[in-house]
Tab-separated table of C-alpha atoms and ligand atoms in Angstrom:
chain	number	residue	atom	x	y	z
U	1	MET	CA	-0.269	0.227	0.118
U	2	SER	CA	1.340	3.102	-0.906
U	3	ARG	CA	2.791	5.812	2.096
U	4	LEU	CA	2.712	9.651	2.067
U	5	HIS	CA	5.763	11.043	2.230
U	6	LEU	CA	5.861	14.750	3.947
U	7	ALA	CA	8.940	17.149	4.583
U	8	ILE	CA	8.667	19.163	7.962
U	9	GLN	CA	11.824	20.961	9.319
U	10	LYS	CA	13.567	18.487	11.799
U	11	SER	CA	14.192	21.585	14.298
U	12	GLY	CA	13.468	25.207	14.856
U	13	ARG	CA	10.748	27.561	14.402
U	14	LEU	CA	8.442	25.721	12.466
U	15	ALA	CA	9.259	22.001	13.958
U	16	ASP	CA	6.683	21.665	16.684
U	17	GLN	CA	3.969	23.720	15.285
U	18	SER	CA	4.361	21.252	12.080
U	19	ARG	CA	3.921	18.274	14.501
U	20	GLU	CA	1.288	20.204	16.306
U	21	LEU	CA	-0.978	20.365	13.078
U	22	LEU	CA	-0.424	16.679	12.518
U	23	LYS	CA	-1.293	15.845	16.037
U	24	GLN	CA	-4.568	17.898	15.789
U	25	ALA	CA	-5.393	16.220	12.538
U	26	GLY	CA	-5.637	13.029	14.550
U	27	ILE	CA	-2.125	11.881	13.231
U	28	LYS	CA	0.167	9.829	15.772
U	29	VAL	CA	3.864	10.092	14.975
U	30	GLN	CA	6.547	7.708	16.130
U	31	ASP	CA	10.369	8.837	15.620
U	32	THR	CA	12.464	6.344	14.120
U	33	LYS	CA	16.141	5.330	15.531
U	34	THR	CA	17.602	7.417	12.790
U	35	GLY	CA	16.094	10.589	13.768
U	36	LEU	CA	15.754	11.463	10.033
U	37	THR	CA	12.250	10.060	9.547
U	38	ALA	CA	9.203	9.405	11.764
U	39	ARG	CA	6.476	7.187	10.863
U	40	ALA	CA	2.705	7.639	11.306
U	41	THR	CA	0.915	4.660	13.215
U	42	ASN	CA	-2.601	5.537	12.084
U	43	PHE	CA	-2.309	7.075	8.774
U	44	PRO	CA	-0.173	5.946	5.600
U	45	LEU	CA	2.291	8.737	6.056
U	46	ASP	CA	6.163	8.735	6.581
U	47	LEU	CA	7.910	12.324	7.848
U	48	MET	CA	10.917	13.228	6.281
U	49	LEU	CA	12.819	15.472	9.098
U	50	VAL	CA	15.371	17.818	7.248
U	51	ARG	CA	16.557	21.543	7.284
U	52	ASP	CA	13.532	23.698	6.213
U	53	ASP	CA	15.728	25.111	3.237
U	54	ASP	CA	15.793	21.562	1.861
U	55	ILE	CA	12.209	21.045	1.957
U	56	PRO	CA	11.364	22.529	-1.569
U	57	THR	CA	13.706	20.564	-3.080
U	58	PHE	CA	12.210	17.366	-1.534
U	59	VAL	CA	8.826	18.123	-2.743
U	60	GLY	CA	10.068	19.491	-6.204
U	61	ASP	CA	11.701	16.591	-6.959
U	62	GLY	CA	8.858	14.616	-5.780
U	63	VAL	CA	11.011	12.521	-3.149
U	64	CYS	CA	8.337	13.771	-0.716
U	65	GLU	CA	4.618	14.583	-1.966
U	66	LEU	CA	4.174	17.046	0.664
U	67	GLY	CA	6.084	19.722	2.566
U	68	ILE	CA	5.405	22.003	5.415
U	69	VAL	CA	7.648	25.159	5.098
U	70	GLY	CA	7.769	29.143	5.267
U	71	LEU	CA	6.641	31.007	2.490
U	72	ASN	CA	10.245	33.237	2.582
U	73	VAL	CA	11.926	29.884	1.814
U	74	LEU	CA	9.418	28.644	-1.073
U	75	GLU	CA	9.566	31.896	-2.474
U	76	GLU	CA	13.297	32.102	-2.841
U	77	TYR	CA	13.579	28.515	-4.082
U	78	ARG	CA	10.913	29.310	-6.973
U	79	LEU	CA	12.584	32.352	-8.195
U	80	GLY	CA	15.311	30.016	-9.233
U	81	GLN	CA	13.510	27.672	-11.024
U	82	ASP	CA	10.711	26.225	-13.200
U	83	ASP	CA	7.149	25.572	-11.009
U	84	ASP	CA	7.220	22.100	-9.507
U	85	VAL	CA	5.914	22.916	-6.032
U	86	GLU	CA	2.265	24.239	-5.371
U	87	ILE	CA	1.096	25.693	-2.450
U	88	ILE	CA	-2.293	23.941	-1.246
U	89	ALA	CA	-2.639	25.713	2.117
U	90	ARG	CA	-1.723	28.701	4.223
U	91	LEU	CA	-1.043	27.270	7.907
U	92	GLY	CA	-1.035	30.489	9.984
U	93	PHE	CA	1.693	29.833	11.852
U	94	GLY	CA	5.506	31.158	11.605
U	95	SER	CA	4.280	34.185	10.713
U	96	CYS	CA	7.258	37.126	9.800
U	97	LYS	CA	8.220	39.534	7.543
U	98	LEU	CA	11.170	39.554	4.929
U	99	MET	CA	12.043	43.446	5.378
U	100	ILE	CA	14.733	45.889	4.564
U	101	ALA	CA	16.439	47.562	7.218
U	102	CYS	CA	18.833	50.686	8.054
U	103	HIS	CA	20.709	52.296	10.842
U	104	GLU	CA	17.992	53.414	13.288
U	105	ASN	CA	18.908	57.199	12.676
U	106	GLU	CA	18.579	57.068	8.861
U	107	ALA	CA	15.772	59.199	7.241
U	108	PHE	CA	15.612	56.310	4.703
U	109	GLU	CA	13.685	56.275	1.584
U	110	ILE	CA	13.358	53.275	-1.237
U	111	ALA	CA	15.970	55.694	-3.372
U	112	SER	CA	18.563	55.554	-0.617
U	113	LEU	CA	19.287	51.994	-1.743
U	114	GLU	CA	20.381	53.048	-5.329
U	115	GLY	CA	24.290	51.880	-5.523
U	116	LYS	CA	24.422	50.608	-1.957
U	117	ARG	CA	25.330	46.974	-1.063
U	118	ILE	CA	22.342	44.980	1.229
U	119	ALA	CA	23.393	41.543	3.168
U	120	THR	CA	20.649	38.827	2.813
U	121	SER	CA	20.095	34.911	2.988
U	122	TYR	CA	17.379	35.871	0.252
U	123	PRO	CA	19.363	37.435	-2.821
U	124	ARG	CA	16.800	36.192	-5.336
U	125	MET	CA	13.765	37.918	-3.590
U	126	THR	CA	15.952	41.032	-2.573
U	127	ARG	CA	16.946	41.612	-5.999
U	128	HIS	CA	13.179	41.113	-7.480
U	129	PHE	CA	12.045	43.659	-4.953
U	130	LEU	CA	14.732	45.762	-5.851
U	131	ALA	CA	14.109	45.238	-9.732
U	132	GLU	CA	10.248	46.133	-9.125
U	133	LYS	CA	11.085	49.352	-7.602
U	134	GLY	CA	13.585	50.326	-10.588
U	135	ILE	CA	16.795	50.278	-8.085
U	136	ASP	CA	20.173	49.144	-8.941
U	137	ALA	CA	21.773	47.777	-5.696
U	138	GLU	CA	23.959	44.973	-4.973
U	139	THR	CA	23.195	41.916	-2.947
U	140	VAL	CA	25.656	40.276	-0.379
U	141	THR	CA	24.511	36.940	0.409
U	142	MET	CA	25.047	35.756	4.053
U	143	GLN	CA	23.856	32.342	5.474
U	144	GLY	CA	23.049	33.820	9.177
U	145	ALA	CA	23.887	36.883	11.339
U	146	VAL	CA	22.753	38.968	8.746
U	147	GLU	CA	21.975	42.097	11.258
U	148	LEU	CA	25.752	42.257	11.854
U	149	ALA	CA	26.665	42.972	8.405
U	150	PRO	CA	26.474	46.662	8.514
U	151	ARG	CA	28.732	47.125	11.638
U	152	LEU	CA	31.259	44.938	10.204
U	153	GLY	CA	31.114	47.108	6.910
U	154	ILE	CA	30.318	44.118	4.810
U	155	ALA	CA	27.212	46.245	3.669
U	156	ASP	CA	24.979	49.004	3.769
U	157	TYR	CA	21.633	47.587	4.458
U	158	VAL	CA	20.058	44.342	5.132
U	159	CYS	CA	17.098	42.298	3.958
U	160	ASP	CA	15.998	40.228	6.724
U	161	LEU	CA	13.167	38.106	8.414
U	162	VAL	CA	11.681	40.279	11.103
U	163	SER	CA	9.123	39.151	13.414
U	164	SER	CA	9.231	41.313	17.024
U	165	GLY	CA	12.093	43.394	15.251
U	166	GLN	CA	13.989	42.984	18.974
U	167	THR	CA	16.984	41.120	16.705
U	168	LEU	CA	17.286	44.570	14.426
U	169	GLU	CA	16.778	46.645	17.490
U	170	ALA	CA	19.453	45.372	19.362
U	171	ASN	CA	21.960	45.809	16.437
U	172	GLY	CA	20.960	49.467	16.075
U	173	LEU	CA	18.911	48.799	12.785
U	174	LYS	CA	15.292	49.356	11.860
U	175	PRO	CA	12.744	47.904	9.578
U	176	VAL	CA	11.559	50.236	6.858
U	177	ASP	CA	10.293	48.358	3.750
U	178	THR	CA	8.602	45.040	3.375
U	179	VAL	CA	9.762	42.252	0.651
U	180	LEU	CA	7.428	39.442	1.805
U	181	GLU	CA	4.596	38.684	4.314
U	182	SER	CA	5.519	35.366	5.123
U	183	GLU	CA	3.859	32.453	6.879
U	184	SER	CA	4.136	28.514	6.915
U	185	VAL	CA	2.577	26.738	3.948
U	186	LEU	CA	1.642	23.507	3.010
U	187	VAL	CA	2.775	22.437	-0.162
U	188	ARG	CA	2.366	19.335	-2.743
U	189	THR	CA	4.751	18.332	-5.517
U	190	LEU	CA	3.714	19.151	-9.272
U	191	LYS	CA	5.351	15.869	-10.122
U	192	PRO	CA	2.904	13.201	-11.258
U	193	VAL	CA	1.598	10.944	-8.421
U	194	ASP	CA	-0.659	7.967	-9.016
U	195	GLY	CA	-4.417	7.843	-8.062
U	196	ALA	CA	-3.613	6.072	-4.740
U	197	MET	CA	-1.266	8.637	-3.591
U	198	ALA	CA	-3.658	11.786	-4.989
U	199	GLU	CA	-6.221	10.390	-3.147
U	200	LEU	CA	-3.955	10.153	0.499
U	201	VAL	CA	-2.717	14.217	-0.516
U	202	ASP	CA	-6.416	14.979	-0.604
U	203	ALA	CA	-7.141	12.780	2.640
U	204	LEU	CA	-4.448	14.503	4.593
U	205	LYS	CA	-5.359	18.323	2.912
U	206	ALA	CA	-8.895	17.613	4.247
U	207	ARG	CA	-7.482	16.852	7.664
U	208	THR	CA	-5.185	19.927	7.757
U	209	ASP	CA	-8.214	21.743	6.314
U	210	GLY	CA	-10.282	20.639	8.881
U	211	VAL	CA	-7.970	21.713	11.801
U	212	ILE	CA	-7.273	25.219	10.300
U	213	ALA	CA	-10.774	26.065	10.190
U	214	THR	CA	-11.701	24.550	13.638
U	215	SER	CA	-8.942	26.707	15.182
U	216	GLU	CA	-10.526	30.009	13.769
U	217	SER	CA	-14.197	28.880	14.190
U	218	LYS	CA	-16.917	29.061	16.935
U	219	TYR	CA	-20.223	27.943	17.507
U	220	ILE	CA	-22.555	30.562	19.033
U	221	VAL	CA	-25.715	30.177	20.602
U	222	LEU	CA	-28.136	33.033	21.459
U	223	ASN	CA	-31.921	34.325	21.916
U	224	ALA	CA	-33.274	37.336	20.382
U	225	PRO	CA	-36.453	39.256	19.323
U	226	GLU	CA	-37.583	37.895	15.788
U	227	ASN	CA	-36.975	41.573	14.333
U	228	ALA	CA	-33.431	41.626	15.261
U	229	LEU	CA	-32.762	38.508	13.258
U	230	ALA	CA	-31.172	40.686	10.342
U	231	ASP	CA	-29.201	42.847	12.226
U	232	ILE	CA	-27.721	39.941	14.366
U	233	THR	CA	-27.040	37.529	10.980
U	234	ARG	CA	-24.941	40.717	9.947
U	235	ILE	CA	-23.140	40.877	13.063
U	236	LEU	CA	-22.052	37.236	13.332
U	237	PRO	CA	-18.647	36.961	11.860
U	238	GLY	CA	-18.048	34.805	9.175
U	239	ALA	CA	-21.435	32.667	9.480
U	240	GLU	CA	-23.363	31.398	6.613
U	241	ALA	CA	-27.225	30.821	7.045
U	242	PRO	CA	-27.865	30.599	11.038
U	243	THR	CA	-30.770	28.208	12.378
U	244	VAL	CA	-33.322	29.597	13.867
U	245	MET	CA	-35.556	28.247	16.224
U	246	PRO	CA	-38.799	29.394	18.187
U	247	LEU	CA	-38.663	29.424	21.919
U	248	LEU	CA	-41.257	27.638	23.660
U	249	GLY	CA	-43.996	30.217	25.380
U	250	ARG	CA	-41.620	33.370	24.587
U	251	GLN	CA	-43.795	34.926	21.892
U	252	GLY	CA	-41.674	36.714	19.153
U	253	GLN	CA	-38.149	35.206	20.545
U	254	VAL	CA	-36.236	32.775	18.830
U	255	ALA	CA	-33.128	30.600	19.598
U	256	VAL	CA	-29.897	31.433	16.766
U	257	GLN	CA	-27.160	28.941	16.331
U	258	ALA	CA	-24.225	29.697	14.060
U	259	VAL	CA	-20.966	28.645	13.089
U	260	CYS	CA	-18.831	31.313	13.012
U	261	ARG	CA	-15.722	31.243	10.708
U	262	GLU	CA	-13.718	34.074	11.996
U	263	SER	CA	-12.748	35.085	15.550
U	264	VAL	CA	-15.719	36.141	17.776
U	265	PHE	CA	-14.087	39.130	19.813
U	266	TRP	CA	-15.979	40.970	23.159
U	267	GLU	CA	-16.552	43.521	20.845
U	268	THR	CA	-18.779	41.385	18.456
U	269	LEU	CA	-20.698	40.317	21.884
U	270	GLU	CA	-21.372	43.627	22.963
U	271	GLU	CA	-22.548	44.491	19.409
U	272	LEU	CA	-24.926	41.411	19.546
U	273	LYS	CA	-26.156	42.376	22.726
U	274	VAL	CA	-26.981	45.950	21.615
U	275	ALA	CA	-28.887	44.239	18.496
U	276	GLY	CA	-31.187	42.630	20.902
U	277	ALA	CA	-29.346	39.112	21.469
U	278	ARG	CA	-29.565	37.740	25.260
U	279	ASP	CA	-27.789	34.573	26.747
U	280	ILE	CA	-24.835	34.725	24.138
U	281	LEU	CA	-22.998	31.379	24.217
U	282	VAL	CA	-19.783	31.144	22.169
U	283	MET	CA	-18.278	27.580	21.898
U	284	PRO	CA	-15.142	25.718	20.658
U	285	ILE	CA	-15.506	23.445	17.929
U	286	GLU	CA	-13.482	20.207	18.404
U	287	LYS	CA	-13.457	18.761	14.916
U	288	MET	CA	-14.922	20.075	11.364
U	289	MET	CA	-14.868	18.138	8.201
U	290	LEU	CA	-15.924	20.410	5.114
S	1	ATP	P1	17.204	25.135	9.844
S	1	ATP	O1	18.276	24.481	10.460
S	1	ATP	O2	16.007	24.404	9.458
S	1	ATP	O3	17.709	25.357	8.610
S	1	ATP	P2	16.813	27.838	10.424
S	1	ATP	O4	17.639	28.016	11.229
S	1	ATP	O5	17.207	28.382	8.881
S	1	ATP	O6	16.457	26.220	10.606
S	1	ATP	P3	14.518	28.721	11.951
S	1	ATP	O7	15.085	29.848	12.481
S	1	ATP	O8	13.966	27.617	12.454
S	1	ATP	O9	15.177	28.184	10.528
S	1	ATP	O10	13.248	29.490	11.322
S	1	ATP	C1	12.274	28.878	10.387
S	1	ATP	C2	11.055	29.439	9.572
S	1	ATP	O11	10.191	30.085	10.696
S	1	ATP	C3	11.894	30.729	8.957
S	1	ATP	O12	12.161	30.259	7.338
S	1	ATP	C4	10.208	31.567	8.636
S	1	ATP	O13	9.455	30.918	7.794
S	1	ATP	C5	9.773	31.267	10.094
S	1	ATP	N1	10.102	32.363	11.293
S	1	ATP	C6	9.471	32.953	11.823
S	1	ATP	N2	9.853	33.906	12.706
S	1	ATP	C7	11.056	34.301	12.110
S	1	ATP	C8	12.031	35.007	12.565
S	1	ATP	N3	11.896	36.194	13.295
S	1	ATP	N4	13.033	34.774	12.179
S	1	ATP	C9	13.437	33.774	11.611
S	1	ATP	N5	12.443	33.099	10.946
S	1	ATP	C10	11.153	33.033	11.770
S	2	ZN	ZN1	17.006	27.071	7.501
């Protein structure tokens, strides 16, 4: 019987959440002795535990049908290559931005980059960005510690990943322009796979789609006057047709139930209350098959 191959980061910022996603999808994983692979015990799936930079290559070559990788790594790979990898889901974790940064005291404008040197681990994306802006500048490729480049005199600017901005700040730099907004994505190979494997890819994707939808969705139950229904339906975030039921012994009052596909904030509840809703319950959804 065929088994799916999924490449994930062995260790690092995406490793835990990639495994957590599988866990939430009901897939149990057992590591092997080599530490290079892991095996799912209740789904026909083998994990390849690799460096994130190698994931697009594994998937592009078809060694793995699927992979979980940052959009930043994927886009850098894609710019040097024919299309052989396709994004099939955005996973919502590992969010960060690839940004140009300059000295903290500089009054930066995009034209400042003209003729300068920019240190980065993402030379293709940086060059693509510069070309789009019509700027002629040089990139200096570094594998790590990019933020040290200006101080070492290797470059004038950097183009690096930023989440909180603390690393830049600690090095006297500030982010000034965004090259890419990144998050982790589920990718599949564009190499042909046989029918059984295609079915497994779809089955795994259905599970991960369910996990993503569930994490964002809530089930809302409330009571309201019938004449407030139009307002209430409008306020419910990302809800399709809600279920409406009469309330026994309460003329003109109804119970409303809906799956909300977007975050439900306290402000949403306050708005619902102003619209006439009472006894509002917001419940987590454990599983969802769309
Ligand atoms: P590997 O050993 O697998 O090559 P790495 O050191 O290249 O790991 P990590 O630092 O673990 O990579 O980051 C993995 C991914 O996490 C990044 O490619 C990016 O998509 C995401 N990420 C989120 N926030 C940040 C951040 N502040 N800095 C770097 N990467 C981040
Ligand atoms: Zn890496």
